[in-house]
Coordinates of C-alpha atoms in Angstrom, one line a residue:
M102 CA -20.0 -67.1 -89.1
T103 CA -18.7 -63.5 -88.3
P104 CA -20.0 -60.6 -90.2
D105 CA -16.6 -60.2 -91.7
E106 CA -16.7 -64.0 -92.6
M107 CA -20.3 -63.3 -94.0
T108 CA -19.2 -60.0 -95.9
D109 CA -16.3 -62.1 -98.0
T110 CA -18.4 -65.4 -98.6
S111 CA -21.4 -63.0 -100.0
L112 CA -19.0 -61.0 -102.6
N113 CA -17.6 -64.5 -103.5
T114 CA -21.2 -65.4 -104.3
S115 CA -22.6 -64.5 -107.3
L116 CA -24.9 -65.3 -110.3
E117 CA -24.6 -63.7 -113.9
V118 CA -27.0 -64.0 -116.7
A119 CA -25.5 -62.0 -119.9
D120 CA -28.1 -61.5 -122.8
I121 CA -28.7 -65.1 -122.9
A122 CA -31.4 -66.7 -125.5
V123 CA -32.6 -69.9 -125.7
T124 CA -34.4 -71.2 -129.1
Y125 CA -35.8 -74.9 -128.8
P126 CA -35.3 -77.0 -132.1
N127 CA -38.8 -76.6 -132.9
G128 CA -38.5 -72.7 -133.2
H129 CA -40.1 -71.5 -130.4
R130 CA -38.0 -69.1 -128.9
A131 CA -38.5 -69.6 -125.0
I132 CA -36.3 -66.2 -123.5
H133 CA -34.0 -63.8 -125.2
D134 CA -32.0 -60.6 -124.2
V135 CA -31.9 -62.2 -120.2
S136 CA -29.3 -60.1 -118.3
F137 CA -29.6 -59.7 -114.8
S138 CA -26.6 -60.1 -111.5
L139 CA -27.3 -61.1 -108.2
R140 CA -24.7 -61.4 -105.2
G141 CA -24.7 -63.2 -101.8
G142 CA -27.4 -61.9 -99.3
V143 CA -29.9 -61.7 -101.9
T144 CA -33.5 -63.4 -101.8
C145 CA -34.6 -62.5 -105.5
A146 CA -38.2 -63.4 -106.8
L147 CA -38.5 -64.5 -110.6
V148 CA -41.8 -63.7 -111.8
G149 CA -44.0 -64.1 -114.6
V150 CA -47.1 -65.8 -116.3
N151 CA -46.6 -69.2 -117.2
G152 CA -45.1 -70.1 -120.4
S153 CA -42.5 -66.6 -119.8
G154 CA -39.6 -68.6 -119.7
K155 CA -38.9 -69.2 -115.9
S156 CA -38.0 -72.7 -116.2
T157 CA -36.0 -72.5 -119.1
L158 CA -34.2 -69.7 -117.5
F159 CA -33.4 -72.2 -114.7
N160 CA -32.4 -74.9 -117.2
A161 CA -30.1 -72.7 -118.6
I162 CA -28.4 -71.8 -115.2
I163 CA -28.0 -75.7 -114.1
G164 CA -27.0 -76.9 -117.3
I165 CA -29.6 -78.5 -118.6
V166 CA -30.1 -76.6 -121.7
H167 CA -27.3 -74.3 -123.5
P168 CA -28.3 -70.8 -124.5
Q169 CA -27.7 -69.7 -128.1
K170 CA -26.5 -66.8 -127.6
G171 CA -25.1 -65.0 -124.4
S172 CA -23.6 -66.6 -121.2
V173 CA -24.1 -67.5 -117.4
R174 CA -21.4 -67.6 -114.8
I175 CA -21.8 -69.1 -111.0
N176 CA -19.3 -67.9 -108.8
G177 CA -17.4 -66.1 -111.6
L178 CA -17.5 -69.5 -113.3
P179 CA -18.8 -70.8 -116.5
V180 CA -21.6 -73.5 -115.3
A181 CA -19.8 -76.4 -116.2
Q182 CA -17.2 -75.6 -113.5
A183 CA -19.4 -74.2 -111.0
L184 CA -21.2 -77.3 -111.3
K185 CA -18.1 -79.7 -111.0
R186 CA -17.6 -77.6 -107.8
N187 CA -21.1 -78.1 -106.5
S188 CA -21.7 -74.4 -106.5
V189 CA -25.3 -74.7 -107.1
A190 CA -28.5 -76.5 -105.5
Y191 CA -31.9 -76.5 -106.8
V192 CA -35.2 -77.4 -105.3
P193 CA -37.5 -78.7 -108.5
Q194 CA -41.3 -78.2 -108.7
S195 CA -43.3 -81.3 -107.5
E196 CA -44.7 -82.0 -110.8
N197 CA -41.4 -82.7 -112.1
I198 CA -40.6 -86.0 -109.6
D199 CA -41.4 -89.3 -109.6
W200 CA -43.2 -89.9 -106.5
H201 CA -43.4 -93.4 -107.3
F202 CA -39.8 -94.3 -107.1
P203 CA -38.9 -96.5 -104.4
I204 CA -36.5 -94.1 -102.2
L205 CA -36.5 -93.2 -98.3
V206 CA -36.1 -89.8 -97.4
K207 CA -32.4 -90.2 -96.0
D208 CA -31.7 -91.3 -99.3
V209 CA -33.3 -88.3 -101.3
V210 CA -31.5 -85.9 -98.8
M211 CA -28.1 -87.9 -99.3
L212 CA -28.2 -86.9 -103.0
G213 CA -27.2 -83.7 -102.3
R214 CA -23.8 -84.7 -100.9
Y215 CA -23.0 -87.1 -104.1
G216 CA -20.8 -83.8 -105.0
H217 CA -18.7 -84.1 -102.0
M218 CA -18.1 -87.8 -102.3
G219 CA -15.5 -90.1 -104.2
P220 CA -16.0 -91.6 -107.5
L221 CA -17.5 -94.6 -105.7
R222 CA -20.3 -92.3 -104.4
R223 CA -20.0 -93.9 -100.9
P224 CA -21.1 -91.6 -98.3
H225 CA -18.5 -90.7 -95.1
D226 CA -19.3 -89.6 -91.5
A227 CA -19.5 -85.8 -92.8
D228 CA -22.0 -86.7 -95.1
R229 CA -24.0 -88.6 -93.0
V230 CA -23.6 -85.7 -90.1
A231 CA -24.5 -82.9 -93.0
V232 CA -27.8 -85.2 -94.2
R233 CA -28.8 -85.3 -90.0
A234 CA -28.2 -81.5 -89.7
A235 CA -30.3 -80.7 -92.8
M236 CA -33.2 -82.9 -91.9
E237 CA -33.2 -81.6 -88.8
R238 CA -33.2 -78.1 -89.9
M239 CA -36.5 -78.6 -91.7
G240 CA -37.9 -80.8 -89.2
I241 CA -38.5 -84.0 -91.2
A242 CA -35.3 -86.2 -88.7
D243 CA -38.3 -88.3 -87.7
L244 CA -39.2 -89.0 -91.4
A245 CA -35.8 -90.6 -92.2
E246 CA -37.0 -94.0 -92.8
R247 CA -40.0 -93.2 -94.9
Q248 CA -40.7 -93.8 -98.5
I249 CA -40.8 -90.3 -100.5
G250 CA -43.9 -91.0 -102.1
A251 CA -45.9 -91.6 -98.7
L252 CA -45.4 -87.8 -97.4
S253 CA -47.6 -85.2 -97.9
G254 CA -46.7 -81.9 -100.1
G255 CA -45.3 -80.0 -97.4
Q256 CA -43.3 -82.7 -96.2
K257 CA -41.9 -83.6 -99.8
K258 CA -41.1 -79.6 -100.1
R259 CA -38.9 -80.2 -97.0
V260 CA -37.2 -83.0 -97.8
F261 CA -35.7 -81.6 -101.2
L262 CA -35.2 -78.1 -99.2
A263 CA -33.1 -80.4 -96.8
R264 CA -31.2 -82.2 -100.0
A265 CA -30.3 -78.4 -101.1
L266 CA -29.0 -77.9 -97.6
A267 CA -27.0 -81.3 -97.2
Q268 CA -25.4 -79.9 -100.9
E269 CA -23.9 -76.7 -99.2
S270 CA -23.9 -74.8 -102.2
R271 CA -24.0 -71.2 -101.6
V272 CA -26.3 -70.7 -104.6
I273 CA -29.8 -72.0 -104.4
L274 CA -32.5 -72.2 -107.1
L275 CA -36.0 -72.7 -105.5
D276 CA -38.8 -73.5 -108.7
E277 CA -42.5 -72.9 -107.2
P278 CA -41.5 -73.6 -103.5
F279 CA -44.9 -72.7 -102.2
T280 CA -46.9 -74.7 -104.6
G281 CA -49.3 -77.4 -103.1
V282 CA -47.6 -76.9 -99.5
D283 CA -49.6 -76.3 -96.1
V284 CA -49.3 -73.0 -94.4
Q285 CA -46.8 -74.3 -92.0
T286 CA -44.3 -75.3 -94.4
E287 CA -45.1 -71.9 -96.5
Y288 CA -43.6 -70.0 -93.2
A289 CA -40.8 -72.7 -92.8
V290 CA -39.7 -71.7 -96.1
M291 CA -40.0 -67.8 -95.7
D292 CA -37.9 -68.5 -92.4
L293 CA -35.6 -70.7 -94.0
L294 CA -34.9 -67.8 -96.9
Q295 CA -34.5 -65.3 -94.5
A296 CA -32.0 -67.1 -92.4
L297 CA -29.8 -68.0 -95.6
R298 CA -30.0 -64.4 -97.0
E299 CA -28.8 -63.3 -93.6
Q300 CA -25.9 -65.8 -93.8
G301 CA -25.1 -64.4 -97.2
Y302 CA -26.5 -67.1 -99.7
L303 CA -28.0 -65.9 -102.9
M304 CA -31.3 -67.5 -103.8
L305 CA -33.5 -67.5 -106.9
V306 CA -37.1 -68.0 -106.5
S307 CA -39.5 -68.7 -109.2
T308 CA -43.1 -67.9 -107.7
H309 CA -46.7 -67.5 -108.4
N310 CA -46.8 -65.9 -104.9
L311 CA -47.3 -62.7 -105.4
G312 CA -48.4 -61.6 -101.9
A313 CA -45.5 -63.0 -100.5
V314 CA -42.7 -61.7 -102.5
P315 CA -42.2 -58.4 -100.6
R316 CA -42.2 -60.5 -97.4
Y317 CA -39.3 -62.9 -97.9
C318 CA -37.3 -60.7 -101.1
N319 CA -35.1 -58.0 -101.2
E320 CA -34.9 -58.2 -105.3
V321 CA -37.2 -59.4 -108.0
V322 CA -36.6 -60.2 -111.8
L323 CA -40.1 -59.7 -114.2
L324 CA -39.8 -62.2 -117.0
N325 CA -41.9 -62.2 -119.8
R326 CA -39.4 -64.2 -122.4
T327 CA -37.3 -61.0 -121.4
V328 CA -36.5 -59.0 -118.8
I329 CA -39.4 -56.5 -118.0
A330 CA -38.0 -55.0 -114.7
R331 CA -35.3 -56.0 -112.2
G332 CA -33.9 -54.5 -109.1
S333 CA -34.9 -54.0 -105.6
V334 CA -38.7 -55.3 -104.6
A335 CA -39.2 -51.4 -103.3
D336 CA -38.1 -49.8 -106.5
V337 CA -39.5 -52.5 -109.1
Y338 CA -42.5 -54.5 -107.5
T339 CA -45.1 -52.1 -108.6
V340 CA -48.4 -52.5 -110.3
D341 CA -47.3 -51.0 -113.5
N342 CA -44.4 -53.0 -114.0
L343 CA -46.9 -56.2 -112.9
E344 CA -49.2 -55.3 -115.5
R345 CA -46.3 -54.9 -118.1
T346 CA -45.0 -58.6 -117.0
F347 CA -48.7 -60.4 -116.9
G348 CA -50.5 -58.5 -119.5
G349 CA -54.4 -59.3 -119.7
M350 CA -53.8 -62.3 -117.5
L351 CA -53.6 -60.3 -114.4
K352 CA -56.4 -59.1 -112.3
N353 CA -56.3 -55.4 -111.1
I354 CA -58.7 -54.2 -108.7
G355 CA -58.9 -50.9 -106.9
L356 CA -61.4 -50.4 -103.6
G357 CA -62.9 -47.4 -105.1
E358 CA -63.7 -44.1 -103.6
T359 CA -63.5 -45.2 -99.9
A360 CA -59.6 -46.6 -100.7
P361 CA -58.4 -45.0 -104.0
Q362 CA -54.9 -46.0 -103.3
V363 CA -55.3 -49.6 -102.3
R364 CA -55.0 -51.8 -105.3
I365 CA -55.4 -56.0 -105.6
V366 CA -53.2 -57.6 -107.9
S367 CA -53.9 -61.2 -108.7
D368 CA -53.1 -64.0 -111.1
D369 CA -55.7 -66.4 -109.4
E370 CA -53.4 -67.9 -107.1
H371 CA -51.9 -65.5 -104.5
P372 CA -52.7 -61.8 -104.5
A373 CA -50.6 -58.9 -103.9
V374 CA -52.1 -56.0 -101.9
F375 CA -50.2 -52.2 -103.1
F376 CA -50.7 -49.3 -100.9
G377 CA -50.1 -46.3 -102.5
G378 CA -48.3 -48.6 -105.5
Q379 CA -46.0 -50.2 -103.1
A380 CA -46.4 -53.6 -102.1

């Protein structure tokens, strides 16, 4: 892809969330007044405490829940139309998957091609080529005939990343991609996100890995049922904004007089280290 082609593709790749609110039938208001917009060539971290509405927001973007207020548009289209055009891929959390279901790795990755197939869902040569390329890119081609439930946590995550790649959608949602994976897979995911960003993809990544956000994301949305802050990592990802987002659930540790400008911020998973207020 040439730089001009990448620029054109990036401009045509977008996610617009406008003032959405979701209240569940039991009366629980999960999110409200949530607005932000992203374009291609962006890896955006979605950061917030458990229960802050991250999963609800993802479900609204992929059409599982319908906001009572506001709208979501993907590549300029309403969610239903964007889904019909195969415009968004989703990499779920591991705990949301039935690992006992008897299915081979290659068949999981092939699920990403369903939007490209006809009504009979029969794969063609182009589908098999795309699946093979996606598995090779994620380093799991040798696992094609294995049962998904027999894999390690890192291997399972690679399989679902390969499914997203095979789907060939320019907008990708990743829900906690670093949870339960080995260090090698974590770095492989980071490398993939960087490469896709350079190719003009748009990725929204829900994560608790506070320390990794500055390493693989260039934008961030801080969420606690509504948007606390949104913008570039350099401008928005600060100790003050994280404290506003996490409240009393965040540990903020200074190193004392020997290093007064150094602070370690943690939610008990992966800490972020700030030097002079910047991560």
